[in-house]
C-alpha cells in the first residue's frame, strides 16, 4: 500500500536515493478511479484503465451518471475472442441488476 505524503520540491532527494516514488504515485489515475475498484490485492494497470474509463463515462454521460455513480468493479480482464479483444468486467452480485439495466448503453460507449 502506498501513502503519498506530498510533492517533493527538491529533486536532490530523488538523485540521492532518499525518495523513491512508488508505483501508485507514478500512475496517472485519479482517486475516484481507484475508488471504483474494490479488491484485496493491488489492481493492475488494465483494471485501473477500466476504472478510469468508467469514471470518465460517469463524468461525461448525463444519462448514465446516476447508474455509474453506484457502480464499482471487482476485477477486469481482457480476453481474445475469435481474433477480437473483449473486456470482461467483474462486479459484485448485488450490483448485477444495475449492470444489466445499463449494459447495452455501456457497451455502445
mmCIF file with all atom_site columns, C-alpha atoms in Angstrom:
data_model
loop_
_atom_site.group_PDB
_atom_site.id
_atom_site.type_symbol
_atom_site.label_atom_id
_atom_site.label_alt_id
_atom_site.label_comp_id
_atom_site.label_asym_id
_atom_site.label_entity_id
_atom_site.label_seq_id
_atom_site.pdbx_PDB_ins_code
_atom_site.Cartn_x
_atom_site.Cartn_y
_atom_site.Cartn_z
_atom_site.occupancy
_atom_site.B_iso_or_equiv
_atom_site.pdbx_formal_charge
_atom_site.auth_seq_id
_atom_site.auth_comp_id
_atom_site.auth_asym_id
_atom_site.auth_atom_id
_atom_site.pdbx_PDB_model_num
ATOM 1   C CA . UNK A 1 1   ? 0.000   0.000   0.000   1.00 0.00 ? 1   UNK A CA 1
ATOM 2   C CA . UNK A 1 2   ? 1.211   3.465   -0.822  1.00 0.00 ? 2   UNK A CA 1
ATOM 3   C CA . UNK A 1 3   ? 0.983   6.669   1.144   1.00 0.00 ? 3   UNK A CA 1
ATOM 4   C CA . UNK A 1 4   ? 1.596   9.829   -0.812  1.00 0.00 ? 4   UNK A CA 1
ATOM 5   C CA . UNK A 1 5   ? 2.884   12.488  1.539   1.00 0.00 ? 5   UNK A CA 1
ATOM 6   C CA . UNK A 1 6   ? 3.063   15.297  -0.960  1.00 0.00 ? 6   UNK A CA 1
ATOM 7   C CA . UNK A 1 7   ? 5.224   16.687  -3.711  1.00 0.00 ? 7   UNK A CA 1
ATOM 8   C CA . UNK A 1 8   ? 8.975   16.669  -3.191  1.00 0.00 ? 8   UNK A CA 1
ATOM 9   C CA . UNK A 1 9   ? 10.215  20.134  -4.090  1.00 0.00 ? 9   UNK A CA 1
ATOM 10  C CA . UNK A 1 10  ? 13.936  19.294  -4.029  1.00 0.00 ? 10  UNK A CA 1
ATOM 11  C CA . UNK A 1 11  ? 14.926  16.930  -6.858  1.00 0.00 ? 11  UNK A CA 1
ATOM 12  C CA . UNK A 1 12  ? 18.112  16.179  -4.894  1.00 0.00 ? 12  UNK A CA 1
ATOM 13  C CA . UNK A 1 13  ? 16.107  13.733  -2.808  1.00 0.00 ? 13  UNK A CA 1
ATOM 14  C CA . UNK A 1 14  ? 15.465  11.613  -5.889  1.00 0.00 ? 14  UNK A CA 1
ATOM 15  C CA . UNK A 1 15  ? 19.084  11.829  -7.104  1.00 0.00 ? 15  UNK A CA 1
ATOM 16  C CA . UNK A 1 16  ? 20.442  10.832  -3.707  1.00 0.00 ? 16  UNK A CA 1
ATOM 17  C CA . UNK A 1 17  ? 18.036  7.904   -3.412  1.00 0.00 ? 17  UNK A CA 1
ATOM 18  C CA . UNK A 1 18  ? 16.324  9.349   -0.335  1.00 0.00 ? 18  UNK A CA 1
ATOM 19  C CA . UNK A 1 19  ? 12.919  9.406   -2.025  1.00 0.00 ? 19  UNK A CA 1
ATOM 20  C CA . UNK A 1 20  ? 11.674  6.741   -4.396  1.00 0.00 ? 20  UNK A CA 1
ATOM 21  C CA . UNK A 1 21  ? 8.206   7.235   -5.863  1.00 0.00 ? 21  UNK A CA 1
ATOM 22  C CA . UNK A 1 22  ? 6.094   4.112   -5.506  1.00 0.00 ? 22  UNK A CA 1
ATOM 23  C CA . UNK A 1 23  ? 4.038   2.555   -8.304  1.00 0.00 ? 23  UNK A CA 1
ATOM 24  C CA . UNK A 1 24  ? 0.763   4.238   -7.387  1.00 0.00 ? 24  UNK A CA 1
ATOM 25  C CA . UNK A 1 25  ? 2.420   7.671   -7.227  1.00 0.00 ? 25  UNK A CA 1
ATOM 26  C CA . UNK A 1 26  ? 3.758   7.195   -10.765 1.00 0.00 ? 26  UNK A CA 1
ATOM 27  C CA . UNK A 1 27  ? 0.453   6.070   -12.289 1.00 0.00 ? 27  UNK A CA 1
ATOM 28  C CA . UNK A 1 28  ? -1.703  8.862   -13.619 1.00 0.00 ? 28  UNK A CA 1
ATOM 29  C CA . UNK A 1 29  ? -5.016  7.579   -12.281 1.00 0.00 ? 29  UNK A CA 1
ATOM 30  C CA . UNK A 1 30  ? -7.427  9.738   -10.375 1.00 0.00 ? 30  UNK A CA 1
ATOM 31  C CA . UNK A 1 31  ? -8.510  8.912   -6.850  1.00 0.00 ? 31  UNK A CA 1
ATOM 32  C CA . UNK A 1 32  ? -12.096 8.477   -7.988  1.00 0.00 ? 32  UNK A CA 1
ATOM 33  C CA . UNK A 1 33  ? -10.953 5.765   -10.406 1.00 0.00 ? 33  UNK A CA 1
ATOM 34  C CA . UNK A 1 34  ? -9.191  3.942   -7.583  1.00 0.00 ? 34  UNK A CA 1
ATOM 35  C CA . UNK A 1 35  ? -12.427 4.093   -5.591  1.00 0.00 ? 35  UNK A CA 1
ATOM 36  C CA . UNK A 1 36  ? -14.206 2.247   -8.417  1.00 0.00 ? 36  UNK A CA 1
ATOM 37  C CA . UNK A 1 37  ? -12.116 -0.899  -7.757  1.00 0.00 ? 37  UNK A CA 1
ATOM 38  C CA . UNK A 1 38  ? -12.706 -2.931  -4.629  1.00 0.00 ? 38  UNK A CA 1
ATOM 39  C CA . UNK A 1 39  ? -10.314 -5.843  -4.252  1.00 0.00 ? 39  UNK A CA 1
ATOM 40  C CA . UNK A 1 40  ? -7.978  -7.265  -1.626  1.00 0.00 ? 40  UNK A CA 1
ATOM 41  C CA . UNK A 1 41  ? -4.842  -7.028  -3.783  1.00 0.00 ? 41  UNK A CA 1
ATOM 42  C CA . UNK A 1 42  ? -3.358  -4.113  -5.675  1.00 0.00 ? 42  UNK A CA 1
ATOM 43  C CA . UNK A 1 43  ? -5.193  -3.612  -9.005  1.00 0.00 ? 43  UNK A CA 1
ATOM 44  C CA . UNK A 1 44  ? -3.143  -3.973  -12.172 1.00 0.00 ? 44  UNK A CA 1
ATOM 45  C CA . UNK A 1 45  ? -2.818  -1.279  -14.827 1.00 0.00 ? 45  UNK A CA 1
ATOM 46  C CA . UNK A 1 46  ? -5.593  -2.677  -17.046 1.00 0.00 ? 46  UNK A CA 1
ATOM 47  C CA . UNK A 1 47  ? -8.079  -2.645  -14.162 1.00 0.00 ? 47  UNK A CA 1
ATOM 48  C CA . UNK A 1 48  ? -7.114  0.939   -13.362 1.00 0.00 ? 48  UNK A CA 1
ATOM 49  C CA . UNK A 1 49  ? -7.656  1.883   -17.017 1.00 0.00 ? 49  UNK A CA 1
ATOM 50  C CA . UNK A 1 50  ? -11.129 0.304   -16.982 1.00 0.00 ? 50  UNK A CA 1
ATOM 51  C CA . UNK A 1 51  ? -11.980 2.105   -13.740 1.00 0.00 ? 51  UNK A CA 1
ATOM 52  C CA . UNK A 1 52  ? -10.767 5.393   -15.243 1.00 0.00 ? 52  UNK A CA 1
ATOM 53  C CA . UNK A 1 53  ? -12.964 4.790   -18.306 1.00 0.00 ? 53  UNK A CA 1
ATOM 54  C CA . UNK A 1 54  ? -15.975 4.214   -16.034 1.00 0.00 ? 54  UNK A CA 1
ATOM 55  C CA . UNK A 1 55  ? -15.206 7.455   -14.182 1.00 0.00 ? 55  UNK A CA 1
ATOM 56  C CA . UNK A 1 56  ? -14.889 9.321   -17.481 1.00 0.00 ? 56  UNK A CA 1
ATOM 57  C CA . UNK A 1 57  ? -18.243 7.959   -18.625 1.00 0.00 ? 57  UNK A CA 1
ATOM 58  C CA . UNK A 1 58  ? -19.791 8.966   -15.312 1.00 0.00 ? 58  UNK A CA 1
ATOM 59  C CA . UNK A 1 59  ? -18.452 12.496  -15.697 1.00 0.00 ? 59  UNK A CA 1
ATOM 60  C CA . UNK A 1 60  ? -19.370 12.958  -19.363 1.00 0.00 ? 60  UNK A CA 1
ATOM 61  C CA . UNK A 1 61  ? -22.588 10.991  -19.860 1.00 0.00 ? 61  UNK A CA 1
ATOM 62  C CA . UNK A 1 62  ? -25.746 12.551  -18.466 1.00 0.00 ? 62  UNK A CA 1
ATOM 63  C CA . UNK A 1 63  ? -27.977 9.509   -18.968 1.00 0.00 ? 63  UNK A CA 1
ATOM 64  C CA . UNK A 1 64  ? -25.528 7.053   -17.310 1.00 0.00 ? 64  UNK A CA 1
ATOM 65  C CA . UNK A 1 65  ? -24.363 9.299   -14.473 1.00 0.00 ? 65  UNK A CA 1
ATOM 66  C CA . UNK A 1 66  ? -26.812 8.104   -11.818 1.00 0.00 ? 66  UNK A CA 1
ATOM 67  C CA . UNK A 1 67  ? -26.288 4.409   -12.518 1.00 0.00 ? 67  UNK A CA 1
ATOM 68  C CA . UNK A 1 68  ? -22.499 4.630   -12.802 1.00 0.00 ? 68  UNK A CA 1
ATOM 69  C CA . UNK A 1 69  ? -22.204 6.545   -9.532  1.00 0.00 ? 69  UNK A CA 1
ATOM 70  C CA . UNK A 1 70  ? -23.057 3.441   -7.501  1.00 0.00 ? 70  UNK A CA 1
ATOM 71  C CA . UNK A 1 71  ? -21.181 1.003   -9.756  1.00 0.00 ? 71  UNK A CA 1
ATOM 72  C CA . UNK A 1 72  ? -17.801 -0.413  -8.773  1.00 0.00 ? 72  UNK A CA 1
ATOM 73  C CA . UNK A 1 73  ? -15.823 -3.347  -10.128 1.00 0.00 ? 73  UNK A CA 1
ATOM 74  C CA . UNK A 1 74  ? -14.032 -6.238  -8.511  1.00 0.00 ? 74  UNK A CA 1
ATOM 75  C CA . UNK A 1 75  ? -11.799 -7.164  -11.455 1.00 0.00 ? 75  UNK A CA 1
ATOM 76  C CA . UNK A 1 76  ? -11.373 -6.674  -15.185 1.00 0.00 ? 76  UNK A CA 1
ATOM 77  C CA . UNK A 1 77  ? -9.710  -8.901  -17.754 1.00 0.00 ? 77  UNK A CA 1
ATOM 78  C CA . UNK A 1 78  ? -9.056  -8.656  -21.469 1.00 0.00 ? 78  UNK A CA 1
ATOM 79  C CA . UNK A 1 79  ? -9.744  -11.852 -23.417 1.00 0.00 ? 79  UNK A CA 1
ATOM 80  C CA . UNK A 1 80  ? -9.264  -12.799 -27.049 1.00 0.00 ? 80  UNK A CA 1
ATOM 81  C CA . UNK A 1 81  ? -12.479 -13.915 -28.763 1.00 0.00 ? 81  UNK A CA 1
ATOM 82  C CA . UNK A 1 82  ? -12.071 -15.125 -32.361 1.00 0.00 ? 82  UNK A CA 1
ATOM 83  C CA . UNK A 1 83  ? -9.354  -12.631 -33.165 1.00 0.00 ? 83  UNK A CA 1
ATOM 84  C CA . UNK A 1 84  ? -11.025 -9.690  -31.430 1.00 0.00 ? 84  UNK A CA 1
ATOM 85  C CA . UNK A 1 85  ? -10.424 -8.329  -27.946 1.00 0.00 ? 85  UNK A CA 1
ATOM 86  C CA . UNK A 1 86  ? -13.173 -8.287  -25.337 1.00 0.00 ? 86  UNK A CA 1
ATOM 87  C CA . UNK A 1 87  ? -13.175 -6.784  -21.856 1.00 0.00 ? 87  UNK A CA 1
ATOM 88  C CA . UNK A 1 88  ? -14.748 -8.821  -19.066 1.00 0.00 ? 88  UNK A CA 1
ATOM 89  C CA . UNK A 1 89  ? -15.741 -6.744  -16.057 1.00 0.00 ? 89  UNK A CA 1
ATOM 90  C CA . UNK A 1 90  ? -16.465 -8.490  -12.762 1.00 0.00 ? 90  UNK A CA 1
ATOM 91  C CA . UNK A 1 91  ? -18.997 -6.819  -10.461 1.00 0.00 ? 91  UNK A CA 1
ATOM 92  C CA . UNK A 1 92  ? -20.449 -7.935  -7.118  1.00 0.00 ? 92  UNK A CA 1
ATOM 93  C CA . UNK A 1 93  ? -23.712 -9.851  -7.218  1.00 0.00 ? 93  UNK A CA 1
ATOM 94  C CA . UNK A 1 94  ? -25.614 -7.048  -5.501  1.00 0.00 ? 94  UNK A CA 1
ATOM 95  C CA . UNK A 1 95  ? -24.798 -4.707  -8.436  1.00 0.00 ? 95  UNK A CA 1
ATOM 96  C CA . UNK A 1 96  ? -25.731 -7.208  -11.139 1.00 0.00 ? 96  UNK A CA 1
ATOM 97  C CA . UNK A 1 97  ? -29.224 -5.758  -11.550 1.00 0.00 ? 97  UNK A CA 1
ATOM 98  C CA . UNK A 1 98  ? -27.802 -2.267  -12.137 1.00 0.00 ? 98  UNK A CA 1
ATOM 99  C CA . UNK A 1 99  ? -25.262 -3.572  -14.658 1.00 0.00 ? 99  UNK A CA 1
ATOM 100 C CA . UNK A 1 100 ? -27.874 -5.497  -16.617 1.00 0.00 ? 100 UNK A CA 1
ATOM 101 C CA . UNK A 1 101 ? -30.005 -2.370  -16.769 1.00 0.00 ? 101 UNK A CA 1
ATOM 102 C CA . UNK A 1 102 ? -27.244 -0.250  -18.347 1.00 0.00 ? 102 UNK A CA 1
ATOM 103 C CA . UNK A 1 103 ? -25.259 -2.962  -20.152 1.00 0.00 ? 103 UNK A CA 1
ATOM 104 C CA . UNK A 1 104 ? -26.396 -2.143  -23.696 1.00 0.00 ? 104 UNK A CA 1
ATOM 105 C CA . UNK A 1 105 ? -25.719 1.578   -23.261 1.00 0.00 ? 105 UNK A CA 1
ATOM 106 C CA . UNK A 1 106 ? -22.391 0.837   -21.586 1.00 0.00 ? 106 UNK A CA 1
ATOM 107 C CA . UNK A 1 107 ? -21.217 -1.385  -24.437 1.00 0.00 ? 107 UNK A CA 1
ATOM 108 C CA . UNK A 1 108 ? -22.080 1.287   -27.004 1.00 0.00 ? 108 UNK A CA 1
ATOM 109 C CA . UNK A 1 109 ? -19.937 3.838   -25.215 1.00 0.00 ? 109 UNK A CA 1
#
